[in-house]
C-alpha atoms as a printed R data frame, in Angstrom:
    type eleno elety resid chain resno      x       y        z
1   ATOM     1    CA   UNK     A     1 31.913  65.361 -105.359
2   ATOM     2    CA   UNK     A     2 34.644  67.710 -103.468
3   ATOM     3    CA   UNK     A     3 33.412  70.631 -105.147
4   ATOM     4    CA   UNK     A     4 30.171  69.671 -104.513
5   ATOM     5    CA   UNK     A     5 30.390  69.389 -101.055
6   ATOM     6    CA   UNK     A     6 32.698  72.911 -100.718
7   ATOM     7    CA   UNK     A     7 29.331  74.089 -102.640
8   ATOM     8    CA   UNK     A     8 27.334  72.549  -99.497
9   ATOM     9    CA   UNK     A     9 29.755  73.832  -96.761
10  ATOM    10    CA   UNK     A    10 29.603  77.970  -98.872
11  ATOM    11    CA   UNK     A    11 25.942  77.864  -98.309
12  ATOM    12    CA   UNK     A    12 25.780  76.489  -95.035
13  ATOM    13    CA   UNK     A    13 28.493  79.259  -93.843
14  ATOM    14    CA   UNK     A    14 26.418  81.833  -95.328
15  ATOM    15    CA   UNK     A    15 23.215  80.828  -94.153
16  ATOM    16    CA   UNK     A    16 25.135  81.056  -90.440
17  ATOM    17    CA   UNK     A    17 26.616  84.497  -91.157
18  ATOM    18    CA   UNK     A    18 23.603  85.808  -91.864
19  ATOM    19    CA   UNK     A    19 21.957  84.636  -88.879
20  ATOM    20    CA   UNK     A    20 25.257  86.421  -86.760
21  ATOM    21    CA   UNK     A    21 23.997  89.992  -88.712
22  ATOM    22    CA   UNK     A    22 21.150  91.951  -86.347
23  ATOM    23    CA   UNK     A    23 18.495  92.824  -88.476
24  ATOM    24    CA   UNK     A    24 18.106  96.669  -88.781
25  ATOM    25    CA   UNK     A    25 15.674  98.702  -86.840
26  ATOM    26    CA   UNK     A    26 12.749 100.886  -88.519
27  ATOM    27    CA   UNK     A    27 12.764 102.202  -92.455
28  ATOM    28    CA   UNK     A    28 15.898 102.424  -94.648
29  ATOM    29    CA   UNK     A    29 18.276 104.878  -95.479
30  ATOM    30    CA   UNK     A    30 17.399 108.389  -97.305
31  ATOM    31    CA   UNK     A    31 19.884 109.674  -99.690
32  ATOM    32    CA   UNK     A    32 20.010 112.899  -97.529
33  ATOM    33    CA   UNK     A    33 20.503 110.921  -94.000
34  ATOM    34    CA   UNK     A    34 23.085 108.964  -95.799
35  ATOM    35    CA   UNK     A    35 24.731 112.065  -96.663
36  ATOM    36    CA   UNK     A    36 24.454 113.853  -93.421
37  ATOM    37    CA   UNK     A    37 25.925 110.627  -92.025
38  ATOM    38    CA   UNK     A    38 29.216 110.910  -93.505
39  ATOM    39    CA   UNK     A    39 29.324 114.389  -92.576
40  ATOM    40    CA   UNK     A    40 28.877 113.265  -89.009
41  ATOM    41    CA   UNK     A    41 31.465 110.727  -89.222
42  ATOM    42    CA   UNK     A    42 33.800 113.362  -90.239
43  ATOM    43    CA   UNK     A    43 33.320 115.797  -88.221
44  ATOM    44    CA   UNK     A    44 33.103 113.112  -84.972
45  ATOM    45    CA   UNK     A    45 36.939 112.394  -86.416
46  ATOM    46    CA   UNK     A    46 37.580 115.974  -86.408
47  ATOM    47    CA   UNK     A    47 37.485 116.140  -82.406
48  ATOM    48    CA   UNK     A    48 39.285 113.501  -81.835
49  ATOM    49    CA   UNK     A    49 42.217 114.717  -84.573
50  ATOM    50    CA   UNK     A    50 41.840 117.878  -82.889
51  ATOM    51    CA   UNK     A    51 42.206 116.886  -79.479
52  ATOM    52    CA   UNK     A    52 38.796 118.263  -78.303
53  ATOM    53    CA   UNK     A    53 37.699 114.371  -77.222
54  ATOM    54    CA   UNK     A    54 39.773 111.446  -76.436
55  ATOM    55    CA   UNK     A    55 38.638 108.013  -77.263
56  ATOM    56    CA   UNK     A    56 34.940 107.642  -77.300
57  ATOM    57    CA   UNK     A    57 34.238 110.367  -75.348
58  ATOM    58    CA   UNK     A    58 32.089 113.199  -76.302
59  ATOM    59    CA   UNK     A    59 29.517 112.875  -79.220
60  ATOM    60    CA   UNK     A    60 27.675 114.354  -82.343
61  ATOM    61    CA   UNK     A    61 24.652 114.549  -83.925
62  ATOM    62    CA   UNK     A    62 23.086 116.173  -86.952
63  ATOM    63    CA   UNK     A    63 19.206 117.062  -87.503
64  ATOM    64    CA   UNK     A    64 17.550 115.518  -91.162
65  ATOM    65    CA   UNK     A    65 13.800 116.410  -90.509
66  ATOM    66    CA   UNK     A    66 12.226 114.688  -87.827
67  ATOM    67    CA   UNK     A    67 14.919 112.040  -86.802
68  ATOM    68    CA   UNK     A    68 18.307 112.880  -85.334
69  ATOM    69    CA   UNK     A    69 21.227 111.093  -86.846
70  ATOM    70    CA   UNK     A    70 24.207 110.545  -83.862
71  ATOM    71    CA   UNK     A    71 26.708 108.799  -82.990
72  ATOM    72    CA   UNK     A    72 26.881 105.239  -81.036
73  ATOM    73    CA   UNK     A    73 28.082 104.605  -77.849
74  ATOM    74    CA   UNK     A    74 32.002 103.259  -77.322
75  ATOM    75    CA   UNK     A    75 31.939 103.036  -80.958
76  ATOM    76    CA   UNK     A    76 35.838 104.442  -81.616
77  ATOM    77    CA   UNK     A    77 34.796 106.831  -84.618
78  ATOM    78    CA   UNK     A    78 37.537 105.673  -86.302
79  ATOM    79    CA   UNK     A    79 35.315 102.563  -87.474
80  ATOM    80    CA   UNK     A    80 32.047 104.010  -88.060
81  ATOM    81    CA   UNK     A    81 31.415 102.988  -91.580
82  ATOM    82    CA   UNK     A    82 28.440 104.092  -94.172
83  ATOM    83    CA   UNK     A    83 26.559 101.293  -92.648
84  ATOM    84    CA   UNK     A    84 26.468 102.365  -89.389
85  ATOM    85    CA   UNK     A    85 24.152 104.707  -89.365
86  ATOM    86    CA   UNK     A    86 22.296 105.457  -85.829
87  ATOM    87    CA   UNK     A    87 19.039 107.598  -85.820
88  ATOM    88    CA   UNK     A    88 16.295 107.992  -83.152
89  ATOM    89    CA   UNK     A    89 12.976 110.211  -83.995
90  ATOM    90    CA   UNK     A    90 12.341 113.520  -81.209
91  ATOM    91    CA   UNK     A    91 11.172 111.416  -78.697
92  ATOM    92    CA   UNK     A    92 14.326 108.989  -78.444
93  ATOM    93    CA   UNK     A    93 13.043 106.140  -80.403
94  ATOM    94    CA   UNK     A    94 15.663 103.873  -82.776
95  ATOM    95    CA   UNK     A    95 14.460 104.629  -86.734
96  ATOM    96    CA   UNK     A    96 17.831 103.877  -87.837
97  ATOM    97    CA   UNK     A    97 20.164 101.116  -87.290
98  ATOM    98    CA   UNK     A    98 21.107  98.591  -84.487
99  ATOM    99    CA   UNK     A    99 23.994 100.219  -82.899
100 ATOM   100    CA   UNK     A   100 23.214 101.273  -79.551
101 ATOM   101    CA   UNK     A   101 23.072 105.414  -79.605
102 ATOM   102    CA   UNK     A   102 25.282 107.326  -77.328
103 ATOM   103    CA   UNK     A   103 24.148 107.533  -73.827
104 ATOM   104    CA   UNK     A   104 24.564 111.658  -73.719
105 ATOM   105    CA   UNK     A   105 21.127 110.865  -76.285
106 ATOM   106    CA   UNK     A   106 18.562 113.386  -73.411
107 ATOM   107    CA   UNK     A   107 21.289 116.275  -73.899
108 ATOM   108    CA   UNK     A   108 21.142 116.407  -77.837
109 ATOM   109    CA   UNK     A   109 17.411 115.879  -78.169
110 ATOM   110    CA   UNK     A   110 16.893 118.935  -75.615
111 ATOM   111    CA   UNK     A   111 18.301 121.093  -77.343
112 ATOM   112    CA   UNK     A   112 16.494 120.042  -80.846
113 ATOM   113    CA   UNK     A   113 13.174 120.256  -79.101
114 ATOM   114    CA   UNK     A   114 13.703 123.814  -77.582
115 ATOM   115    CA   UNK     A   115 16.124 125.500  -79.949
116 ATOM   116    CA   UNK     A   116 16.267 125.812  -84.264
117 ATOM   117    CA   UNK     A   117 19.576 123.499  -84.091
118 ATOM   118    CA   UNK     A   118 20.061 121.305  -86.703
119 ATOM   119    CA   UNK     A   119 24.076 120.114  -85.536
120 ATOM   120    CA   UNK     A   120 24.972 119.144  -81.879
121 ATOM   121    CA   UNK     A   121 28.701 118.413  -80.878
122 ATOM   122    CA   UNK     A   122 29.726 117.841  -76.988
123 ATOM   123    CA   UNK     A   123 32.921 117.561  -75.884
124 ATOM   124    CA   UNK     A   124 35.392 116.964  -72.968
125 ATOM   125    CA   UNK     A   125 37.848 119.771  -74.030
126 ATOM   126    CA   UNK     A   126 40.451 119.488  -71.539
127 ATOM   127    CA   UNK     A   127 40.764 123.081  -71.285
128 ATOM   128    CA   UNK     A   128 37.305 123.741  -70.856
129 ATOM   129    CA   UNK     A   129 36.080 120.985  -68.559
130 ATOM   130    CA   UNK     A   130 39.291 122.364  -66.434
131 ATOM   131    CA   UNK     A   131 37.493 126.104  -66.597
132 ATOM   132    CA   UNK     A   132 34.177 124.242  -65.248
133 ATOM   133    CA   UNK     A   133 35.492 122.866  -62.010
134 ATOM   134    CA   UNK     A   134 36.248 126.088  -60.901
135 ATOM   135    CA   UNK     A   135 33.797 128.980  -61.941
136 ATOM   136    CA   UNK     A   136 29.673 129.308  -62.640
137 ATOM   137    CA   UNK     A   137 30.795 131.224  -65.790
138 ATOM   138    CA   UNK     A   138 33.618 132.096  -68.388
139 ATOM   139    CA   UNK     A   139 34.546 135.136  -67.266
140 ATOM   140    CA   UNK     A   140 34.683 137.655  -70.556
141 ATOM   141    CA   UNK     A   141 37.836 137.069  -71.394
142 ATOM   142    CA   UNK     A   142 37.350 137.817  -75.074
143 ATOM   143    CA   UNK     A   143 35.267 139.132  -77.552
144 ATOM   144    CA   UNK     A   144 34.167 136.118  -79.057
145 ATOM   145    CA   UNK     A   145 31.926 135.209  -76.317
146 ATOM   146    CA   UNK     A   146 29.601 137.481  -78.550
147 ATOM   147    CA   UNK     A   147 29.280 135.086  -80.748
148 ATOM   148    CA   UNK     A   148 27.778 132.219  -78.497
149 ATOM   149    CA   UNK     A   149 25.329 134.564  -77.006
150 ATOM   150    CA   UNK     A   150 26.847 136.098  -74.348
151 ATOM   151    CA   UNK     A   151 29.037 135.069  -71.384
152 ATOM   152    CA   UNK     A   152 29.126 131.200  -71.159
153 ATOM   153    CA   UNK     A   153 27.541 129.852  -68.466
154 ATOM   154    CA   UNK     A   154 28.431 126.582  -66.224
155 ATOM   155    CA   UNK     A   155 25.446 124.200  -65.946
156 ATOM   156    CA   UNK     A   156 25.444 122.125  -62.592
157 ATOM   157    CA   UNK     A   157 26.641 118.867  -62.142
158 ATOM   158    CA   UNK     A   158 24.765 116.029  -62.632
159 ATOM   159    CA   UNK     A   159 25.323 112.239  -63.587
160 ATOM   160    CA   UNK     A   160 25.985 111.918  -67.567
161 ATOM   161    CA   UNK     A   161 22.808 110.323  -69.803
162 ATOM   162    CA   UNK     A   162 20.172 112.100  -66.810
163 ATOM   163    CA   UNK     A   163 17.308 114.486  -67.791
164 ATOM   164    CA   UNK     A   164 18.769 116.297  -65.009
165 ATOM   165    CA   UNK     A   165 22.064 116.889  -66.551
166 ATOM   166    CA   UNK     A   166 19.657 117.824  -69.723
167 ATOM   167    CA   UNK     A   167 17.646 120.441  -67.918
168 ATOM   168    CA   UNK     A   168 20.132 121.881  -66.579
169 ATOM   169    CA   UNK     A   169 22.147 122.191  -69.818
170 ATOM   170    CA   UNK     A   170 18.883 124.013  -70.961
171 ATOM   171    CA   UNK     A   171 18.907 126.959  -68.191
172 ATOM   172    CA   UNK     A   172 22.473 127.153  -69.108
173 ATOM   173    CA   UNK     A   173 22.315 127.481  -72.870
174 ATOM   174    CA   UNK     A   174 19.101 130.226  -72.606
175 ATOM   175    CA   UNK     A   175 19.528 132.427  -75.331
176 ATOM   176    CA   UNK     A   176 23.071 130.861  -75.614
177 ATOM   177    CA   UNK     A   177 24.400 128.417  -78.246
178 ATOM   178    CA   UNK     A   178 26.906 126.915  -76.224
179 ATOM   179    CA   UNK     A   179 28.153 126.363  -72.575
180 ATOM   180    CA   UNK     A   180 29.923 124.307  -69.933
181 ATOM   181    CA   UNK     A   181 29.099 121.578  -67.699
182 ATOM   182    CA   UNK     A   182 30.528 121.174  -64.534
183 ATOM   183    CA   UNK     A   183 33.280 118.755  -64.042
184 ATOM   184    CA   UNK     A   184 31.953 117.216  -67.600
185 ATOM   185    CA   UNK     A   185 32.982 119.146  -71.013
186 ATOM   186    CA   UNK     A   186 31.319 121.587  -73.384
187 ATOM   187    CA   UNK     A   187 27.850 121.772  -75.105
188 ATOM   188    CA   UNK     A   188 27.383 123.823  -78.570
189 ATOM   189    CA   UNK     A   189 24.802 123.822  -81.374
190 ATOM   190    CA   UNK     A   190 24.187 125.292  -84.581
191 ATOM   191    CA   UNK     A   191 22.650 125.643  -87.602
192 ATOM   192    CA   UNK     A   192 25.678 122.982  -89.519
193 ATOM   193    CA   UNK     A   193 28.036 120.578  -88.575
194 ATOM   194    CA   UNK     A   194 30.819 123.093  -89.287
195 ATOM   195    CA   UNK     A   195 28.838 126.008  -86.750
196 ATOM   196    CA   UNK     A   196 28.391 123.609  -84.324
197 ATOM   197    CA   UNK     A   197 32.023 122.008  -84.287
198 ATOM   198    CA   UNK     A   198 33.351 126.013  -84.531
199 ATOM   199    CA   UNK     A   199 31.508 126.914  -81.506
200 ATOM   200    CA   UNK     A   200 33.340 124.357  -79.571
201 ATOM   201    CA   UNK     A   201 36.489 124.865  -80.703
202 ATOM   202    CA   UNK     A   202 35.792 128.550  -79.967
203 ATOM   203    CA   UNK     A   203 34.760 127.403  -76.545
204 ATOM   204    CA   UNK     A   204 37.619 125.038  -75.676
205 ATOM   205    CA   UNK     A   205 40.196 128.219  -77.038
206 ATOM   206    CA   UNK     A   206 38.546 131.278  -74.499
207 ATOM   207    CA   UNK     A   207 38.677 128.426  -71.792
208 ATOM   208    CA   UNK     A   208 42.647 127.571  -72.813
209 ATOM   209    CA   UNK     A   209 42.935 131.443  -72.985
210 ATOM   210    CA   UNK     A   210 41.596 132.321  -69.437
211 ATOM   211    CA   UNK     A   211 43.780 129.866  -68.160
212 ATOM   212    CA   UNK     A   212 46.659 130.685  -69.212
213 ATOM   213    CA   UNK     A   213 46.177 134.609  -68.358
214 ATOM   214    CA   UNK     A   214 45.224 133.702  -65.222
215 ATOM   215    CA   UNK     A   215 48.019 131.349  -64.156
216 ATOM   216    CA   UNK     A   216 50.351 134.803  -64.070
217 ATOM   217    CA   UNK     A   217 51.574 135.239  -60.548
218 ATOM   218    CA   UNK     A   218 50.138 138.654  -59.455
219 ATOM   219    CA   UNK     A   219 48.478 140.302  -62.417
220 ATOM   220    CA   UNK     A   220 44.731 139.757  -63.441
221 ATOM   221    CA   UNK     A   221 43.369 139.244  -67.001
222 ATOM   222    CA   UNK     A   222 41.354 142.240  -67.950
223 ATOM   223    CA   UNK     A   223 37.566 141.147  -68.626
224 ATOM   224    CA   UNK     A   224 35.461 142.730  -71.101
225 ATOM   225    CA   UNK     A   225 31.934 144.407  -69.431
226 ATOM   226    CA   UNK     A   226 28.627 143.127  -70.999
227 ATOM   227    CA   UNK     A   227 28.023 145.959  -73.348
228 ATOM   228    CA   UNK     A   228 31.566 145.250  -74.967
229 ATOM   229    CA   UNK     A   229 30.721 141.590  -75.400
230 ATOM   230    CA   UNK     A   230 26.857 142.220  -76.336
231 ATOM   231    CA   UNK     A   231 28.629 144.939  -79.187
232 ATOM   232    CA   UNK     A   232 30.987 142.310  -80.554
233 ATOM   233    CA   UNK     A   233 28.054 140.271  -80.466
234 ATOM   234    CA   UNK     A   234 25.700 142.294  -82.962
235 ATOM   235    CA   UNK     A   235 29.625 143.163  -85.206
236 ATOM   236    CA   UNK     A   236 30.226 139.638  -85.245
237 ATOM   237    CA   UNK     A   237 26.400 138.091  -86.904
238 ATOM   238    CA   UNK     A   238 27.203 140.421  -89.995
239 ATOM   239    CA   UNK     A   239 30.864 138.707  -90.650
240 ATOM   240    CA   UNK     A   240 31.848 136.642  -93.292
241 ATOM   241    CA   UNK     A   241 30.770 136.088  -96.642
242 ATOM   242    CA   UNK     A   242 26.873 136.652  -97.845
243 ATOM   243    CA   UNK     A   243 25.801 133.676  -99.608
């Protein structure tokens, strides 16, 4: 009789625990979202270990055809698990999930409708949101700037999760593939995970490297001119290994 009514009192707890689970939004799971998930996950980790975000700020997303896989909001990425996944289709609508997408969701799908990116990661690099409050652009402090395009640009200030802030992310990444935004953090894109992630570290080091050059009491970092940066530029999309 005891076990009996444990047997009673098991079913009854599971039929309640189910009822606490949110049923999921849209289609399952594809083998290669799933996989593109994890590599999110890690690389959403990666800016935190690396001190480009703190807490839940900043965010990531990855492209898998037509839906865009990215991370939730106030989620600590620490406890994103494989069954987390969060996806939305071009125009902003849930596919994937029931977790609540991150509110930065206008930025990232910009730049997927206008550009070939297929991997978003923003930021609020400490160095680099400092460099934002107080110039329109990085000046050309080093050659690497050839490899985002050209001299990064500041986009103006504007409330976080707006189509404003969006647009004017756009006019600042034009022919770019990453930038600042004022008083906010960095924006980069690229073709991975890994490019996109690079880029802002990249970012986040010329900002660091600015700043410190420029905090010497009565000397002047020397800038590069365009042509210098436009020639690293054209050196820099033939290095590496040819796969």
């Amino acid at each position: 009789m005891a076990e009996q009514r444990r047997d009673q009192r098991d079913e009854r707890d599971a039929r309640e625990g189910a009822r606490d689970v949110p049923e999921g939004r849209g289609r399952g799971v594809g083998a290669e979202e799933a996989r593109a998930w994890q590599a999110l996950v890690a690389t959403a980790r990666r800016t935190v270990a690396d001190g480009l975000v703190v807490g839940t700020s900043g965010n990531v997303s990855v492209r898998v055809g037509d839906t865009v896989l990215v991370t939730p909001s106030g989620l600590p990425y620490d406890r994103l698990t494989p069954d987390d996944v969060t996806g939305v289709d071009l125009d902003g609508r849930q596919v994937l999930g029931t977790l609540v997408p991150t509110s930065e969701l206008p930025m990232h799908l910009a730049v997927y409708r206008t550009t070939d990116a297929r991997a978003v990661v923003h930021t609020h690099a400490v160095h680099a949101t400092a460099v934002s409050t107080l110039v329109p652009e990085l000046p050309a402090i080093h050659y690497m700037a050839g490899a985002l395009g050209g001299p990064v640009r500041v986009a103006p200030y504007a409330a976080y999760g707006t189509d404003e802030l969006a647009e004017n992310m756009l006019q600042a990444l034009a022919d770019r593939t990453a930038c600042l935004l004022q008083n906010h953090g960095t924006m980069a894109y690229g073709t991975t995970l890994d490019q996109a992630y690079d880029r802002t570290a990249q970012l986040e080091w010329m900002c660091r490297l600015w700043l410190t050059a420029s905090s010497v009491p009565g000397l002047s970092p020397t800038l590069l001119s365009r042509a210098q940066v436009d020639e690293a530029g054209e050196k820099l999309r033939a290095y590496g290994q040819r796969k």
